[in-house]
Coordinates of C-alpha atoms in Angstrom, one line a residue:
X148 CA 49.9 -16.0 -38.5
X149 CA 48.3 -14.1 -35.6
X150 CA 46.0 -11.3 -36.6
X151 CA 46.9 -7.6 -36.2
X152 CA 44.7 -4.6 -35.8
X153 CA 46.0 -3.2 -39.0
X154 CA 45.1 -6.3 -41.0
X155 CA 41.6 -6.3 -39.4
X156 CA 41.0 -2.7 -40.2
X157 CA 42.1 -3.1 -43.8
X158 CA 40.1 -6.3 -44.4
X159 CA 37.5 -5.9 -47.2
X160 CA 34.3 -7.9 -47.7
X161 CA 33.8 -10.3 -50.6
X162 CA 31.0 -12.0 -52.3
X163 CA 31.2 -14.8 -49.7
X164 CA 32.0 -14.7 -46.0
X165 CA 35.7 -14.3 -45.3
X166 CA 37.4 -15.8 -42.3
X167 CA 40.6 -14.4 -40.8
X168 CA 42.1 -16.8 -38.3
X169 CA 44.1 -16.0 -35.1
X170 CA 45.5 -18.6 -32.8
X171 CA 43.6 -21.1 -30.6
X172 CA 40.5 -21.4 -32.8
X173 CA 39.7 -17.6 -32.7
X174 CA 38.8 -16.1 -36.0
X175 CA 37.1 -13.0 -37.5
X176 CA 34.3 -13.5 -40.0
X177 CA 33.6 -10.7 -42.5
X178 CA 30.1 -10.9 -44.1
X179 CA 29.5 -9.7 -47.7
X180 CA 27.7 -6.7 -46.1
X181 CA 30.9 -5.7 -44.3
X182 CA 30.1 -6.8 -40.8
X183 CA 32.9 -8.2 -38.7
X184 CA 32.1 -10.8 -36.1
X185 CA 34.5 -12.7 -33.7
X186 CA 33.9 -16.4 -33.4
X187 CA 35.7 -19.2 -31.6
X188 CA 35.8 -22.7 -33.1
X189 CA 36.2 -25.5 -30.5
X190 CA 35.4 -29.2 -29.9
X191 CA 33.4 -30.6 -27.0
X192 CA 32.2 -34.1 -26.6
X193 CA 33.6 -35.1 -29.9
X194 CA 31.6 -32.4 -31.8
X195 CA 32.8 -29.2 -33.4
X196 CA 31.1 -26.1 -32.1
X197 CA 31.3 -22.3 -32.5
X198 CA 30.9 -19.5 -30.0
X199 CA 30.1 -15.9 -30.9
X200 CA 32.4 -13.4 -29.1
X201 CA 31.1 -10.1 -30.3
X202 CA 31.4 -7.6 -33.2
X203 CA 34.4 -5.7 -34.2
X204 CA 35.3 -2.8 -33.5
X205 CA 33.1 -2.9 -30.3
X206 CA 35.2 -5.9 -29.3
X207 CA 38.8 -5.3 -30.2
X208 CA 41.5 -7.9 -30.9
X209 CA 42.8 -7.9 -27.3
X210 CA 39.4 -8.4 -25.8
X211 CA 38.5 -11.1 -28.2
X212 CA 41.7 -13.0 -27.3
X213 CA 40.8 -12.6 -23.6
X214 CA 37.3 -14.1 -24.2
X215 CA 39.0 -17.0 -26.1
X216 CA 41.3 -17.7 -23.2
X217 CA 38.3 -17.7 -20.8
X218 CA 36.5 -20.2 -23.0
X219 CA 39.6 -22.4 -23.2
X220 CA 39.9 -22.4 -19.4
X221 CA 36.3 -23.7 -19.2
X222 CA 37.1 -26.4 -21.8
X223 CA 40.1 -27.4 -19.6
X224 CA 37.7 -27.9 -16.8
X225 CA 35.4 -30.0 -19.0
X226 CA 32.8 -27.3 -19.3
X227 CA 31.2 -26.4 -22.6
X228 CA 31.6 -22.6 -23.1
X229 CA 28.4 -22.4 -25.2
X230 CA 26.3 -24.1 -22.6
X231 CA 28.0 -22.2 -19.8
X232 CA 27.0 -18.9 -21.5
X233 CA 23.4 -20.1 -22.0
X234 CA 23.2 -21.0 -18.3
X235 CA 24.5 -17.6 -17.3
X236 CA 21.9 -15.9 -19.5
X237 CA 19.1 -17.9 -18.0
X238 CA 20.3 -17.2 -14.5
X239 CA 20.5 -13.5 -15.3
X240 CA 16.9 -13.6 -16.7
X241 CA 15.8 -15.5 -13.6
X242 CA 17.5 -12.9 -11.3
X243 CA 15.8 -10.1 -13.2
X244 CA 12.3 -11.8 -13.0
X245 CA 12.9 -12.3 -9.2
X246 CA 14.0 -8.7 -8.5
X247 CA 12.5 -7.0 -5.5
X248 CA 10.4 -4.6 -7.6
X249 CA 9.0 -7.4 -9.8
X250 CA 8.0 -9.5 -6.7
X251 CA 6.7 -6.4 -4.9
X252 CA 4.5 -5.3 -7.8
X253 CA 3.2 -8.9 -8.2
X254 CA 2.3 -9.0 -4.5
X255 CA 0.5 -5.6 -4.7
X256 CA -1.4 -6.7 -7.8
X257 CA -2.6 -9.9 -6.1
X258 CA -3.9 -7.9 -3.1
X259 CA -5.4 -5.0 -5.0
X260 CA -8.9 -6.5 -5.0
X261 CA -8.9 -6.8 -1.2
X262 CA -7.2 -3.4 -0.3
X263 CA -8.8 0.0 -0.4
X264 CA -7.7 1.8 -3.5
X265 CA -6.2 4.6 -1.4
X266 CA -4.2 2.1 0.7
X267 CA -2.9 0.3 -2.4
X268 CA -1.9 3.6 -4.1
X269 CA -0.2 4.9 -0.9
X270 CA 2.0 1.8 -0.6
X271 CA 3.0 1.8 -4.3
X272 CA 3.9 5.5 -4.0
X273 CA 5.9 4.8 -0.8
X274 CA 7.9 2.1 -2.6
X275 CA 8.5 4.1 -5.7
X276 CA 9.9 7.0 -3.7
X277 CA 11.8 5.2 -0.9
X278 CA 12.5 1.6 -1.9
X279 CA 12.6 0.8 -5.6
X280 CA 15.4 3.3 -6.5
X281 CA 17.8 1.5 -4.2
X282 CA 16.9 -2.2 -4.1
X283 CA 14.2 -2.5 -6.9
X284 CA 16.5 -4.4 -9.3
X285 CA 18.2 -6.5 -6.7
X286 CA 17.4 -10.3 -6.6
X287 CA 15.0 -10.5 -3.7
X288 CA 16.8 -13.6 -2.3
X289 CA 20.0 -11.6 -1.9
X290 CA 18.6 -8.6 -0.1
X291 CA 20.1 -8.2 3.4
X292 CA 18.9 -6.6 6.6
X293 CA 21.6 -3.9 6.5
X294 CA 20.4 -2.9 3.0
X295 CA 16.9 -2.5 4.2
X296 CA 18.0 -0.6 7.3
X297 CA 19.9 1.9 5.1
X298 CA 16.6 2.6 3.3
X299 CA 14.7 3.0 6.6
X300 CA 17.3 5.2 8.1
X301 CA 17.1 7.5 5.0
X302 CA 13.3 7.8 5.6
X303 CA 13.8 8.2 9.4
X304 CA 16.4 11.0 8.9
X305 CA 13.8 13.3 7.4
X306 CA 11.6 12.9 10.4
X307 CA 9.1 10.5 8.9
X308 CA 9.5 7.9 11.6
X309 CA 6.1 6.4 11.2
X310 CA 6.6 6.0 7.4
X311 CA 9.9 4.2 8.1
X312 CA 8.0 1.7 10.4
X313 CA 5.3 1.2 7.8
X314 CA 7.9 0.7 5.1
X315 CA 9.6 -2.0 7.1
X316 CA 6.2 -3.7 7.6
X317 CA 5.5 -3.5 3.8
X318 CA 8.9 -4.8 2.9
X319 CA 8.3 -7.7 5.3
X320 CA 5.0 -8.5 3.6
X321 CA 6.8 -8.7 0.2
X322 CA 9.6 -10.8 1.6
X323 CA 7.1 -13.3 3.1
X324 CA 5.3 -13.5 -0.2
X325 CA 8.6 -14.2 -1.9
X326 CA 9.2 -17.0 0.6
X327 CA 5.7 -18.5 0.0
X328 CA 6.3 -18.4 -3.8
X329 CA 9.8 -20.0 -3.5
X330 CA 11.9 -17.0 -4.4
X331 CA 13.4 -16.2 -1.0
X332 CA 14.2 -18.3 2.1
X333 CA 13.8 -15.8 4.8
X334 CA 12.6 -12.3 5.7
X335 CA 15.5 -10.0 6.6
X336 CA 13.1 -7.2 7.6
X337 CA 12.1 -9.2 10.6
X338 CA 15.7 -8.7 11.9
X339 CA 15.1 -5.0 12.2
X340 CA 12.5 -4.9 14.9
X341 CA 13.7 -2.4 17.5
X342 CA 16.2 -0.8 15.1
X343 CA 14.1 2.3 14.4
X344 CA 13.2 5.1 16.8
X345 CA 9.8 4.4 18.4
X346 CA 6.7 6.1 16.9
X347 CA 5.3 9.0 19.0
X348 CA 1.6 8.3 18.6
X349 CA -0.5 11.4 18.1
X350 CA -4.2 10.9 18.5
X351 CA -6.7 12.6 16.2
X352 CA -7.8 15.9 17.7
X353 CA -11.2 15.5 19.4
X354 CA -13.5 17.3 21.8
X355 CA -14.6 15.1 24.8
X356 CA -15.8 17.8 27.3
X357 CA -19.6 17.6 27.2
X358 CA -20.1 21.4 27.4
X359 CA -17.7 22.0 24.5
X360 CA -19.4 19.2 22.6
X361 CA -22.6 21.2 22.9
X362 CA -20.9 24.2 21.5
X363 CA -19.7 22.2 18.5
X364 CA -23.1 20.7 17.8
X365 CA -24.6 24.2 17.8
X366 CA -21.9 25.3 15.4
X367 CA -22.7 22.4 13.1
X368 CA -26.4 23.3 13.2
X369 CA -25.5 26.9 12.1
X370 CA -23.1 25.8 9.3
X371 CA -23.8 27.9 6.1
X372 CA -22.2 25.5 3.6
X373 CA -23.9 23.2 1.0
X374 CA -26.8 21.1 2.2
X375 CA -24.9 17.9 1.4
X376 CA -21.8 18.8 3.4
X377 CA -24.0 20.1 6.3
X378 CA -25.9 16.7 6.3
X379 CA -22.5 14.9 6.5
X380 CA -21.5 17.1 9.4
X381 CA -24.7 16.5 11.3
X382 CA -24.4 12.7 10.8
X383 CA -20.7 12.5 11.7
X384 CA -21.2 12.7 15.5
X385 CA -24.3 10.6 15.5
X386 CA -22.8 7.7 13.6
X387 CA -19.1 8.1 14.5
X388 CA -17.8 5.9 11.7
X389 CA -14.5 6.5 9.9
X390 CA -14.6 9.6 7.8
X391 CA -13.8 7.7 4.6
X392 CA -16.7 5.3 5.3
X393 CA -19.1 8.2 5.8
X394 CA -18.2 10.2 2.7
X395 CA -18.3 7.0 0.5
X396 CA -21.7 5.9 2.0
X397 CA -24.0 4.5 -0.7
X398 CA -27.8 4.6 -0.6
X399 CA -28.0 0.9 -1.4
X400 CA -26.6 0.2 2.1
X401 CA -29.4 2.0 4.0
X402 CA -32.7 0.6 5.1
X403 CA -34.4 3.6 6.6
X404 CA -37.5 1.4 7.4
X405 CA -35.3 -0.9 9.6
X406 CA -33.2 2.1 10.7
X407 CA -30.0 0.3 9.7
X408 CA -26.9 1.0 7.6
X409 CA -24.8 -1.9 6.2
X410 CA -21.4 -1.2 4.8
X411 CA -18.0 -2.9 4.3
X412 CA -15.3 -1.8 6.9
X413 CA -12.3 -0.6 4.8
X414 CA -9.7 -1.8 7.3
X415 CA -11.0 -5.3 8.0
X416 CA -13.1 -6.0 4.9
X417 CA -15.9 -7.1 7.1
X418 CA -19.6 -6.1 7.0
X419 CA -20.7 -3.6 9.7
X420 CA -24.2 -2.8 10.9
X421 CA -24.9 0.7 12.2
X422 CA -28.2 1.0 14.0
X423 CA -29.7 4.4 13.1
X424 CA -31.2 6.6 15.7
X425 CA -34.4 8.5 14.9
X426 CA -32.4 11.7 14.5
X427 CA -30.1 10.1 12.0
X428 CA -33.0 8.7 10.0
X429 CA -34.6 12.2 9.9
X430 CA -31.4 13.7 8.5
X431 CA -31.2 11.0 5.8
X432 CA -34.9 11.3 4.9
X433 CA -34.4 15.0 4.4
X434 CA -31.3 14.5 2.2
X435 CA -32.8 11.6 0.2
X436 CA -34.8 13.7 -2.3
X437 CA -31.6 15.5 -3.3
X438 CA -29.1 12.7 -3.6
X439 CA -31.2 9.5 -3.3
X440 CA -31.4 9.0 -7.1
X441 CA -27.6 8.5 -7.3
X442 CA -25.1 6.1 -5.9
X443 CA -23.6 8.2 -3.1
X444 CA -25.4 9.7 -0.1
X445 CA -22.8 12.5 -0.2
X446 CA -21.8 13.0 -3.9
X447 CA -19.1 15.5 -4.9
X448 CA -19.0 18.0 -7.7
X449 CA -18.9 14.9 -10.0
X450 CA -22.1 13.0 -9.0
X451 CA -20.4 9.8 -10.0
X452 CA -17.9 10.2 -7.2
X453 CA -18.2 10.8 -3.4
X454 CA -17.5 14.2 -1.9
X455 CA -13.8 15.1 -1.2
X456 CA -12.0 13.5 1.7
X457 CA -11.1 17.1 2.8
X458 CA -14.8 18.3 2.8
X459 CA -15.6 17.7 6.4
X460 CA -12.3 19.0 7.8
X461 CA -12.5 22.0 5.5
X462 CA -16.0 22.7 6.9
X463 CA -14.8 22.4 10.5
X464 CA -12.1 25.0 9.7
X465 CA -14.6 27.3 8.2
X466 CA -16.5 27.2 11.5
X467 CA -13.3 28.3 13.3
X468 CA -12.1 24.9 14.6
X469 CA -8.4 23.9 14.3
X470 CA -8.4 20.4 12.8
X471 CA -4.9 19.8 14.2
X472 CA -5.6 20.6 17.8
X473 CA -9.4 20.7 18.4
X474 CA -11.5 18.4 16.2
X475 CA -11.2 16.4 13.0
X476 CA -13.7 14.3 11.1
X477 CA -12.0 11.3 12.7
X478 CA -12.3 12.9 16.1
X479 CA -16.0 12.2 16.4
X480 CA -15.0 8.6 17.0
X481 CA -12.9 9.4 20.0
X482 CA -15.6 11.8 21.2
X483 CA -18.2 9.0 21.2
X484 CA -15.9 6.4 22.7
X485 CA -14.9 8.6 25.6
X486 CA -18.3 10.1 26.5
X487 CA -20.3 6.9 26.0
X488 CA -18.0 5.2 28.5
X489 CA -17.3 7.9 31.0
X490 CA -20.6 9.8 31.0
X491 CA -23.2 7.3 29.8
X492 CA -21.5 4.2 31.3
X493 CA -21.9 2.0 28.2
X494 CA -20.0 -1.3 28.2
X495 CA -16.6 -1.0 26.5
X496 CA -17.2 -4.1 24.4
X497 CA -20.4 -2.7 23.0
X498 CA -18.7 0.6 22.1
X499 CA -15.8 -1.2 20.4
X500 CA -18.1 -3.3 18.3
X501 CA -20.0 -0.2 17.2
X502 CA -16.6 1.3 16.3
X503 CA -16.0 -1.8 14.1
X504 CA -12.8 -2.6 16.1
X505 CA -11.5 -6.1 16.3
X506 CA -12.6 -7.5 19.7
X507 CA -11.6 -11.1 20.1
X508 CA -14.2 -13.1 22.1
X509 CA -14.0 -16.4 24.0
X510 CA -14.5 -18.3 20.7
X511 CA -11.6 -16.5 19.1
X512 CA -13.8 -14.5 16.7
X513 CA -12.1 -11.2 15.8
X514 CA -15.3 -9.4 14.9
X515 CA -19.0 -10.2 14.8
X516 CA -21.1 -7.6 13.0
X517 CA -24.4 -8.7 14.7
X518 CA -23.0 -9.1 18.2
X519 CA -24.6 -6.8 20.8
X520 CA -26.9 -5.5 18.1
X521 CA -29.8 -5.0 20.5
X522 CA -27.5 -3.2 23.0
X523 CA -25.9 -1.1 20.2
X524 CA -29.3 -0.1 18.9
X525 CA -30.3 1.2 22.3
X526 CA -26.9 2.9 22.8
X527 CA -27.1 4.7 19.5
X528 CA -30.5 6.2 20.4
X529 CA -29.2 7.1 23.9
X530 CA -26.2 8.8 22.3
X531 CA -28.3 10.9 19.9
X532 CA -30.7 11.9 22.7
X533 CA -27.8 12.9 24.8
X534 CA -26.3 15.0 22.0
X535 CA -29.6 16.7 21.6
X536 CA -29.6 17.7 25.2
X537 CA -26.0 19.0 24.9
X538 CA -26.9 21.0 21.8
X539 CA -29.9 22.5 23.6
X540 CA -27.6 23.7 26.3
X541 CA -29.0 21.4 29.0
X542 CA -27.1 21.2 32.2
X543 CA -24.5 18.5 32.1
X544 CA -24.5 16.4 35.2
X545 CA -21.5 14.1 35.4
X546 CA -22.4 10.7 36.6
X547 CA -19.7 8.7 38.3
X548 CA -20.2 5.0 39.1
X549 CA -19.9 3.9 42.7
X550 CA -16.5 2.8 43.8

């Protein structure tokens, strides 16, 4: 006879497993310990098989019968319910292992060695805040352009337009990695070009008027902070490298005898050569007795770490400069690029190579660290001599090339 809820509730365990049968092969098995499990007995391919349907009372009589009926439909279609369940479980595991977050973290991990730590951490944080909560557990192959656009619009709506653009680029990188590893067929982020508001580029604050540059240099000379920070401030306009590269400079990269500094460009992972003017060498020689025994030229409070990334800008603010509208540590690059070209008439390609920018040449090379080295060496000395004249208050004579 068909089972009833009352009969199931009142059933007691025995020394051996007890089976209470319903219709269609469904039965409840009661273990000696009192556990009650639903099972389905069926035949497939001439063999008797059993399928677990869950435990009572979590799975009630009505639900157990529904599972039985589903299994019988599969049998009618010549499908083994047990194998079908196994295939579903494997598909679910595969979907979970190919979720967007899993693939993204795998991609980030593989690139960690070639990315700057700050860049890697910034992207991870960006995804954890803006992406993973919404599509992290979605199978990467099923993610659509509208889903990604919803995420980007959410970022854009809070005014972070540039972050929205960078997030689209990062999602595209993950999608292309998924394609390369056989876990997706296309990149839906590519369909969103032009879907976001354009970025309003704001250049780093900089001083490019020679007279005002002279004022700034005199202020740097008069800085009353620590000797290490002051040395970094004095070298910043002479070398005009990226602020992060200056503060992380290591003594092992300097050859003061050859007047050269070799370091790895963080953006391109290529080696850069900075010819050192006599003024730059003098500053470094004066600093060397203080920090030359350690790794970093400009160590922070912890000698094992470089000085804070905020140190130079904080020093500029102490001198009364607004780092949002007047000058930043990064602004020394724009200062050099502008004045070297407009006032000292240096070749743009020589300046760009000294800035460690990618400048494709006729051979297709994106960057050559030794190219124009002789010209760059002369330019760096010319630049330092020019800054000395500005600092001394020499009259600035603007030179304009003939038409």
